[in-house]
PDB file of C-alpha atoms and ligand atoms in Angstrom:
ATOM      1  CA  UNK Q   1      11.463 -13.445 -13.071  1.00  0.00           C
ATOM      2  CA  UNK Q   2      10.323 -11.854 -16.360  1.00  0.00           C
ATOM      3  CA  UNK Q   3       8.594  -8.539 -15.769  1.00  0.00           C
ATOM      4  CA  UNK Q   4       5.385  -9.689 -17.491  1.00  0.00           C
ATOM      5  CA  UNK Q   5       5.319 -12.765 -15.256  1.00  0.00           C
ATOM      6  CA  UNK Q   6       5.670 -10.579 -12.170  1.00  0.00           C
ATOM      7  CA  UNK Q   7       2.734  -8.449 -13.311  1.00  0.00           C
ATOM      8  CA  UNK Q   8       0.552 -11.397 -14.320  1.00  0.00           C
ATOM      9  CA  UNK Q   9       1.299 -13.458 -11.214  1.00  0.00           C
ATOM     10  CA  UNK Q  10       0.647 -10.647  -8.775  1.00  0.00           C
ATOM     11  CA  UNK Q  11      -2.519 -11.162  -6.810  1.00  0.00           C
ATOM     12  CA  UNK Q  12      -3.502 -10.289  -3.297  1.00  0.00           C
ATOM     13  CA  UNK Q  13      -2.564 -12.966  -0.738  1.00  0.00           C
ATOM     14  CA  UNK Q  14      -4.679 -13.017   2.424  1.00  0.00           C
ATOM     15  CA  UNK Q  15      -3.214 -16.000   4.319  1.00  0.00           C
ATOM     16  CA  UNK Q  16       0.472 -16.643   4.967  1.00  0.00           C
ATOM     17  CA  UNK Q  17       2.762 -19.514   5.961  1.00  0.00           C
ATOM     18  CA  UNK Q  18       4.804 -19.426   9.165  1.00  0.00           C
ATOM     19  CA  UNK Q  19       8.049 -18.991   7.170  1.00  0.00           C
ATOM     20  CA  UNK Q  20       9.711 -15.754   8.295  1.00  0.00           C
ATOM     21  CA  UNK Q  21      10.756 -13.063   5.831  1.00  0.00           C
ATOM     22  CA  UNK Q  22      14.513 -12.521   5.665  1.00  0.00           C
ATOM     23  CA  UNK Q  23      15.248  -8.881   6.596  1.00  0.00           C
ATOM     24  CA  UNK Q  24      17.441  -8.575   3.462  1.00  0.00           C
ATOM     25  CA  UNK Q  25      14.460  -9.574   1.296  1.00  0.00           C
ATOM     26  CA  UNK Q  26      12.216  -7.077   3.056  1.00  0.00           C
ATOM     27  CA  UNK Q  27      14.885  -4.425   2.498  1.00  0.00           C
ATOM     28  CA  UNK Q  28      14.738  -5.077  -1.248  1.00  0.00           C
ATOM     29  CA  UNK Q  29      10.979  -4.586  -1.185  1.00  0.00           C
ATOM     30  CA  UNK Q  30      11.438  -1.247   0.608  1.00  0.00           C
ATOM     31  CA  UNK Q  31      14.371  -0.130  -1.556  1.00  0.00           C
ATOM     32  CA  UNK Q  32      12.358  -0.710  -4.727  1.00  0.00           C
ATOM     33  CA  UNK Q  33       9.461   1.308  -3.297  1.00  0.00           C
ATOM     34  CA  UNK Q  34      11.840   4.277  -3.072  1.00  0.00           C
ATOM     35  CA  UNK Q  35      12.173   4.117  -6.866  1.00  0.00           C
ATOM     36  CA  UNK Q  36       8.538   5.039  -7.371  1.00  0.00           C
ATOM     37  CA  UNK Q  37       7.975   8.258  -9.314  1.00  0.00           C
ATOM     38  CA  UNK Q  38       6.855  11.295  -7.336  1.00  0.00           C
ATOM     39  CA  UNK Q  39       5.546  14.722  -8.310  1.00  0.00           C
ATOM     40  CA  UNK Q  40       8.405  17.223  -8.291  1.00  0.00           C
ATOM     41  CA  UNK Q  41      10.489  14.349  -6.918  1.00  0.00           C
ATOM     42  CA  UNK Q  42       8.907  15.324  -3.608  1.00  0.00           C
ATOM     43  CA  UNK Q  43       9.139  11.753  -2.256  1.00  0.00           C
ATOM     44  CA  UNK Q  44       6.721  12.825   0.421  1.00  0.00           C
ATOM     45  CA  UNK Q  45       6.046   9.341   1.648  1.00  0.00           C
ATOM     46  CA  UNK Q  46       6.944   7.398   4.772  1.00  0.00           C
ATOM     47  CA  UNK Q  47       6.755   3.662   5.383  1.00  0.00           C
ATOM     48  CA  UNK Q  48       5.953   2.291   8.808  1.00  0.00           C
ATOM     49  CA  UNK Q  49       7.508  -1.192   8.824  1.00  0.00           C
ATOM     50  CA  UNK Q  50       6.218  -3.720  11.331  1.00  0.00           C
ATOM     51  CA  UNK Q  51       8.147  -7.011  11.321  1.00  0.00           C
ATOM     52  CA  UNK Q  52       8.236  -7.800  15.018  1.00  0.00           C
ATOM     53  CA  UNK Q  53       5.339 -10.081  16.121  1.00  0.00           C
ATOM     54  CA  UNK Q  54       4.504  -7.699  18.992  1.00  0.00           C
ATOM     55  CA  UNK Q  55       4.276  -4.734  16.614  1.00  0.00           C
ATOM     56  CA  UNK Q  56       2.201  -6.677  14.117  1.00  0.00           C
ATOM     57  CA  UNK Q  57      -0.161  -7.723  16.922  1.00  0.00           C
ATOM     58  CA  UNK Q  58      -0.408  -4.071  18.029  1.00  0.00           C
ATOM     59  CA  UNK Q  59      -1.220  -3.124  14.449  1.00  0.00           C
ATOM     60  CA  UNK Q  60      -4.193  -5.476  14.358  1.00  0.00           C
ATOM     61  CA  UNK Q  61      -5.374  -4.461  17.829  1.00  0.00           C
ATOM     62  CA  UNK Q  62      -5.408  -0.821  16.756  1.00  0.00           C
ATOM     63  CA  UNK Q  63      -6.971  -1.261  13.304  1.00  0.00           C
ATOM     64  CA  UNK Q  64      -9.307  -4.281  13.329  1.00  0.00           C
ATOM     65  CA  UNK Q  65     -12.768  -2.928  12.556  1.00  0.00           C
ATOM     66  CA  UNK Q  66     -14.667  -5.127  15.059  1.00  0.00           C
ATOM     67  CA  UNK Q  67     -11.780  -5.998  17.371  1.00  0.00           C
ATOM     68  CA  UNK Q  68      -9.976  -9.324  17.569  1.00  0.00           C
ATOM     69  CA  UNK Q  69     -12.431 -11.224  19.794  1.00  0.00           C
ATOM     70  CA  UNK Q  70     -14.278 -13.033  17.031  1.00  0.00           C
ATOM     71  CA  UNK Q  71     -12.161 -12.566  13.911  1.00  0.00           C
ATOM     72  CA  UNK Q  72     -13.821 -13.307  10.577  1.00  0.00           C
ATOM     73  CA  UNK Q  73     -12.077 -15.428   7.925  1.00  0.00           C
ATOM     74  CA  UNK Q  74     -10.419 -12.378   6.391  1.00  0.00           C
ATOM     75  CA  UNK Q  75      -8.901 -11.249   9.676  1.00  0.00           C
ATOM     76  CA  UNK Q  76      -7.864 -14.783  10.649  1.00  0.00           C
ATOM     77  CA  UNK Q  77      -5.921 -15.020   7.408  1.00  0.00           C
ATOM     78  CA  UNK Q  78      -4.456 -11.531   7.399  1.00  0.00           C
ATOM     79  CA  UNK Q  79      -3.169 -11.767  10.969  1.00  0.00           C
ATOM     80  CA  UNK Q  80      -0.890 -14.610   9.838  1.00  0.00           C
ATOM     81  CA  UNK Q  81       1.242 -12.098   7.875  1.00  0.00           C
ATOM     82  CA  UNK Q  82       4.664 -11.774   9.534  1.00  0.00           C
ATOM     83  CA  UNK Q  83       5.153  -8.272   8.106  1.00  0.00           C
ATOM     84  CA  UNK Q  84       2.908  -5.252   7.632  1.00  0.00           C
ATOM     85  CA  UNK Q  85       4.193  -2.132   5.861  1.00  0.00           C
ATOM     86  CA  UNK Q  86       2.076   1.007   6.046  1.00  0.00           C
ATOM     87  CA  UNK Q  87       2.808   3.546   3.298  1.00  0.00           C
ATOM     88  CA  UNK Q  88       1.838   7.023   4.479  1.00  0.00           C
ATOM     89  CA  UNK Q  89       1.390  10.181   2.448  1.00  0.00           C
ATOM     90  CA  UNK Q  90       2.494  13.622   3.598  1.00  0.00           C
ATOM     91  CA  UNK Q  91       0.606  16.466   1.932  1.00  0.00           C
ATOM     92  CA  UNK Q  92       2.722  19.226   3.461  1.00  0.00           C
ATOM     93  CA  UNK Q  93       5.861  17.849   1.807  1.00  0.00           C
ATOM     94  CA  UNK Q  94       4.185  18.487  -1.570  1.00  0.00           C
ATOM     95  CA  UNK Q  95       2.871  21.932  -0.687  1.00  0.00           C
ATOM     96  CA  UNK Q  96       6.396  22.827   0.514  1.00  0.00           C
ATOM     97  CA  UNK Q  97       8.087  21.361  -2.564  1.00  0.00           C
ATOM     98  CA  UNK Q  98       5.766  23.148  -5.002  1.00  0.00           C
ATOM     99  CA  UNK Q  99       6.286  26.448  -3.167  1.00  0.00           C
ATOM    100  CA  UNK Q 100       9.982  26.272  -4.188  1.00  0.00           C
ATOM    101  CA  UNK Q 101      11.128  28.704  -6.942  1.00  0.00           C
ATOM    102  CA  UNK Q 102      11.117  26.167  -9.827  1.00  0.00           C
ATOM    103  CA  UNK Q 103       7.444  25.382  -9.175  1.00  0.00           C
ATOM    104  CA  UNK Q 104       6.321  28.711  -7.708  1.00  0.00           C
ATOM    105  CA  UNK Q 105       3.032  27.754  -6.048  1.00  0.00           C
ATOM    106  CA  UNK Q 106       3.872  29.954  -3.078  1.00  0.00           C
ATOM    107  CA  UNK Q 107       0.213  30.324  -2.063  1.00  0.00           C
ATOM    108  CA  UNK Q 108       0.163  26.585  -1.232  1.00  0.00           C
ATOM    109  CA  UNK Q 109      -3.385  26.529  -2.613  1.00  0.00           C
ATOM    110  CA  UNK Q 110      -4.630  22.931  -2.704  1.00  0.00           C
ATOM    111  CA  UNK Q 111      -7.105  23.836  -5.474  1.00  0.00           C
ATOM    112  CA  UNK Q 112      -4.123  23.879  -7.862  1.00  0.00           C
ATOM    113  CA  UNK Q 113      -3.678  20.122  -7.547  1.00  0.00           C
ATOM    114  CA  UNK Q 114      -5.626  18.113 -10.133  1.00  0.00           C
ATOM    115  CA  UNK Q 115      -5.681  15.152  -7.734  1.00  0.00           C
ATOM    116  CA  UNK Q 116      -3.871  14.584  -4.416  1.00  0.00           C
ATOM    117  CA  UNK Q 117      -0.430  13.693  -5.795  1.00  0.00           C
ATOM    118  CA  UNK Q 118       0.751  12.938  -2.231  1.00  0.00           C
ATOM    119  CA  UNK Q 119      -1.655   9.972  -2.159  1.00  0.00           C
ATOM    120  CA  UNK Q 120      -0.952   9.005  -5.784  1.00  0.00           C
ATOM    121  CA  UNK Q 121       2.782   8.766  -5.122  1.00  0.00           C
ATOM    122  CA  UNK Q 122       2.420   6.717  -1.938  1.00  0.00           C
ATOM    123  CA  UNK Q 123       0.116   4.408  -3.920  1.00  0.00           C
ATOM    124  CA  UNK Q 124       2.746   4.025  -6.639  1.00  0.00           C
ATOM    125  CA  UNK Q 125       5.313   3.107  -3.990  1.00  0.00           C
ATOM    126  CA  UNK Q 126       2.874   0.536  -2.602  1.00  0.00           C
ATOM    127  CA  UNK Q 127       2.484  -1.035  -6.068  1.00  0.00           C
ATOM    128  CA  UNK Q 128       6.259  -1.402  -6.333  1.00  0.00           C
ATOM    129  CA  UNK Q 129       6.186  -3.224  -2.994  1.00  0.00           C
ATOM    130  CA  UNK Q 130       3.496  -5.578  -4.302  1.00  0.00           C
ATOM    131  CA  UNK Q 131       5.446  -6.301  -7.485  1.00  0.00           C
ATOM    132  CA  UNK Q 132       8.786  -6.731  -5.727  1.00  0.00           C
ATOM    133  CA  UNK Q 133       7.128  -9.143  -3.316  1.00  0.00           C
ATOM    134  CA  UNK Q 134       6.129 -11.354  -6.275  1.00  0.00           C
ATOM    135  CA  UNK Q 135       9.636 -11.128  -7.739  1.00  0.00           C
ATOM    136  CA  UNK Q 136      11.026 -12.308  -4.380  1.00  0.00           C
ATOM    137  CA  UNK Q 137       8.612 -15.268  -4.180  1.00  0.00           C
ATOM    138  CA  UNK Q 138       6.577 -13.539  -1.476  1.00  0.00           C
ATOM    139  CA  UNK Q 139       2.868 -12.784  -1.294  1.00  0.00           C
ATOM    140  CA  UNK Q 140       1.359  -9.453  -0.326  1.00  0.00           C
ATOM    141  CA  UNK Q 141      -2.005  -7.752   0.035  1.00  0.00           C
ATOM    142  CA  UNK Q 142      -2.965  -4.077  -0.114  1.00  0.00           C
ATOM    143  CA  UNK Q 143      -5.796  -3.157   2.243  1.00  0.00           C
ATOM    144  CA  UNK Q 144      -7.132  -0.120   4.054  1.00  0.00           C
ATOM    145  CA  UNK Q 145      -7.214   1.175   7.621  1.00  0.00           C
ATOM    146  CA  UNK Q 146     -10.886   1.752   8.530  1.00  0.00           C
ATOM    147  CA  UNK Q 147     -11.496   5.507   8.886  1.00  0.00           C
ATOM    148  CA  UNK Q 148     -12.842   5.158  12.425  1.00  0.00           C
ATOM    149  CA  UNK Q 149      -9.633   3.370  13.533  1.00  0.00           C
ATOM    150  CA  UNK Q 150      -7.266   5.967  12.124  1.00  0.00           C
ATOM    151  CA  UNK Q 151      -6.762   7.796  15.421  1.00  0.00           C
ATOM    152  CA  UNK Q 152      -6.131   4.514  17.269  1.00  0.00           C
ATOM    153  CA  UNK Q 153      -3.619   3.494  14.623  1.00  0.00           C
ATOM    154  CA  UNK Q 154      -1.769   6.814  14.870  1.00  0.00           C
ATOM    155  CA  UNK Q 155      -1.742   6.655  18.667  1.00  0.00           C
ATOM    156  CA  UNK Q 156      -0.509   3.053  18.724  1.00  0.00           C
ATOM    157  CA  UNK Q 157       2.548   3.905  16.623  1.00  0.00           C
ATOM    158  CA  UNK Q 158       3.148   7.584  17.358  1.00  0.00           C
ATOM    159  CA  UNK Q 159       2.363   8.581  13.774  1.00  0.00           C
ATOM    160  CA  UNK Q 160       2.150  12.395  13.417  1.00  0.00           C
ATOM    161  CA  UNK Q 161      -1.276  13.722  12.427  1.00  0.00           C
ATOM    162  CA  UNK Q 162      -0.063  15.101   9.099  1.00  0.00           C
ATOM    163  CA  UNK Q 163       0.796  11.620   7.860  1.00  0.00           C
ATOM    164  CA  UNK Q 164      -2.055   9.586   6.400  1.00  0.00           C
ATOM    165  CA  UNK Q 165      -1.912   5.857   5.626  1.00  0.00           C
ATOM    166  CA  UNK Q 166      -2.960   5.357   2.002  1.00  0.00           C
ATOM    167  CA  UNK Q 167      -3.375   1.681   2.847  1.00  0.00           C
ATOM    168  CA  UNK Q 168      -1.329  -1.163   4.274  1.00  0.00           C
ATOM    169  CA  UNK Q 169       0.700  -3.925   2.651  1.00  0.00           C
ATOM    170  CA  UNK Q 170       0.844  -7.306   4.373  1.00  0.00           C
ATOM    171  CA  UNK Q 171       3.858  -9.348   3.330  1.00  0.00           C
ATOM    172  CA  UNK Q 172       4.858 -12.979   3.833  1.00  0.00           C
ATOM    173  CA  UNK Q 173       5.131 -16.319   2.085  1.00  0.00           C
ATOM    174  CA  UNK Q 174       1.745 -17.453   0.766  1.00  0.00           C
ATOM    175  CA  UNK Q 175      -0.120 -19.966   2.917  1.00  0.00           C
ATOM    176  CA  UNK Q 176      -1.571 -23.207   1.498  1.00  0.00           C
ATOM    177  CA  UNK Q 177      -5.166 -22.304   2.153  1.00  0.00           C
ATOM    178  CA  UNK Q 178      -5.347 -18.747   0.843  1.00  0.00           C
ATOM    179  CA  UNK Q 179      -8.896 -17.827  -0.131  1.00  0.00           C
ATOM    180  CA  UNK Q 180      -9.379 -15.736  -3.239  1.00  0.00           C
ATOM    181  CA  UNK Q 181     -11.519 -12.622  -3.051  1.00  0.00           C
ATOM    182  CA  UNK Q 182     -15.163 -13.055  -4.129  1.00  0.00           C
ATOM    183  CA  UNK Q 183     -14.691  -9.727  -5.967  1.00  0.00           C
ATOM    184  CA  UNK Q 184     -12.702 -11.627  -8.597  1.00  0.00           C
ATOM    185  CA  UNK Q 185     -15.968 -13.124  -9.866  1.00  0.00           C
ATOM    186  CA  UNK Q 186     -16.525  -9.757 -11.503  1.00  0.00           C
ATOM    187  CA  UNK Q 187     -13.888 -10.778 -14.050  1.00  0.00           C
ATOM    188  CA  UNK Q 188     -11.213  -8.580 -15.558  1.00  0.00           C
ATOM    189  CA  UNK Q 189     -12.608  -5.865 -17.829  1.00  0.00           C
ATOM    190  CA  UNK Q 190     -11.543  -6.355 -21.458  1.00  0.00           C
ATOM    191  CA  UNK Q 191      -9.253  -3.842 -23.103  1.00  0.00           C
ATOM    192  CA  UNK Q 192     -11.963  -2.779 -25.630  1.00  0.00           C
ATOM    193  CA  UNK Q 193     -14.175  -1.679 -22.750  1.00  0.00           C
ATOM    194  CA  UNK Q 194     -11.472   0.249 -20.926  1.00  0.00           C
ATOM    195  CA  UNK Q 195      -9.409   1.836 -23.670  1.00  0.00           C
ATOM    196  CA  UNK Q 196     -10.688   4.792 -25.704  1.00  0.00           C
ATOM    197  CA  UNK Q 197      -8.448   5.184 -28.743  1.00  0.00           C
ATOM    198  CA  UNK Q 198      -8.241   8.595 -30.369  1.00  0.00           C
ATOM    199  CA  UNK Q 199     -11.350   9.934 -28.636  1.00  0.00           C
ATOM    200  CA  UNK Q 200     -13.874   8.766 -26.031  1.00  0.00           C
TER     201      UNK Q 200
HETATM  202  C1  FMN P 301      -7.111   0.795  -3.089  1.00  0.00           C
HETATM  203  C2  FMN P 301      -7.298  -0.680  -2.801  1.00  0.00           C
HETATM  204  C3  FMN P 301      -7.924  -1.063  -1.639  1.00  0.00           C
HETATM  205  C4  FMN P 301      -8.095  -2.416  -1.347  1.00  0.00           C
HETATM  206  N1  FMN P 301      -8.633  -2.771  -0.153  1.00  0.00           N
HETATM  207  C5  FMN P 301      -8.685  -4.069   0.175  1.00  0.00           C
HETATM  208  C6  FMN P 301      -9.129  -4.459   1.472  1.00  0.00           C
HETATM  209  O1  FMN P 301      -9.440  -3.604   2.333  1.00  0.00           O
HETATM  210  N2  FMN P 301      -9.152  -5.772   1.758  1.00  0.00           N
HETATM  211  C7  FMN P 301      -8.752  -6.720   0.842  1.00  0.00           C
HETATM  212  O2  FMN P 301      -8.782  -7.895   1.171  1.00  0.00           O
HETATM  213  N3  FMN P 301      -8.343  -6.393  -0.388  1.00  0.00           N
HETATM  214  C8  FMN P 301      -8.285  -5.086  -0.739  1.00  0.00           C
HETATM  215  N4  FMN P 301      -7.826  -4.723  -1.981  1.00  0.00           N
HETATM  216  C9  FMN P 301      -7.475  -5.775  -2.950  1.00  0.00           C
HETATM  217  C10 FMN P 301      -8.534  -5.948  -4.054  1.00  0.00           C
HETATM  218  O3  FMN P 301      -9.649  -6.631  -3.533  1.00  0.00           O
HETATM  219  C11 FMN P 301      -7.900  -6.727  -5.203  1.00  0.00           C
HETATM  220  O4  FMN P 301      -6.815  -5.997  -5.718  1.00  0.00           O
HETATM  221  C12 FMN P 301      -8.886  -7.034  -6.338  1.00  0.00           C
HETATM  222  O5  FMN P 301      -9.939  -7.841  -5.887  1.00  0.00           O
HETATM  223  C13 FMN P 301      -8.209  -7.721  -7.502  1.00  0.00           C
HETATM  224  O6  FMN P 301      -7.571  -8.889  -7.056  1.00  0.00           O
HETATM  225  P1  FMN P 301      -5.986  -9.145  -7.266  1.00  0.00           P
HETATM  226  O7  FMN P 301      -5.271  -7.911  -6.768  1.00  0.00           O
HETATM  227  O8  FMN P 301      -5.697 -10.366  -6.433  1.00  0.00           O
HETATM  228  O9  FMN P 301      -5.767  -9.339  -8.723  1.00  0.00           O
HETATM  229  C14 FMN P 301      -7.656  -3.398  -2.278  1.00  0.00           C
HETATM  230  C15 FMN P 301      -7.032  -2.990  -3.455  1.00  0.00           C
HETATM  231  C16 FMN P 301      -6.829  -1.656  -3.709  1.00  0.00           C
HETATM  232  C17 FMN P 301      -6.113  -1.257  -4.975  1.00  0.00           C
END
């Protein structure tokens, strides 16, 4: 697929068909994510990959905001995804990397960082997953783990405390009755409104 088509066709998919995802296809999604840029080439990310129905069910049990008893439309759709990938950021990997001689931030002072590059990089990897999914004919959706369910999520999957999910990526073949987000009614902001050429 042409790159521009991949970008333009990408949209979040929140309901999936029962067609399973070939492990080789999922591997390509993950391999491409490893080509994301990272500050100091730290690559301080980790991806928790859940492609077994039991694991996916455990994911939803541990993260669903109001439990699974009376799932709303969003949850009913999202739980049809055969695969969930959780990209996690690892701040210490960046503090360690930038304490090396070529960077020299031996004080490991977080105030030096203009923004949390550990989260930025994991987010860039997630975007590559979303784009690769489109290129492979798959659908995907980026969504968050509710803050109050973070401990349950970590406990359910043995995730060390220093790793933080920047979000989650559901992956699968799009279902027939996917519902688009009401947020889209906001419309896409035009380039003249967003871009400041030469000065603000
Ligand atoms: C950081 C981030 C968090 C998001 N969280 C959610 C979420 O929790 N649930 C959801 O359904 N969509 C979530 N989205 C998807 C947005 O709603 C979606 O990208 C936006 O409405 C534009 O639609 P499109 O991506 O289909 O073009 C999130 C997107 C981003 C980038």
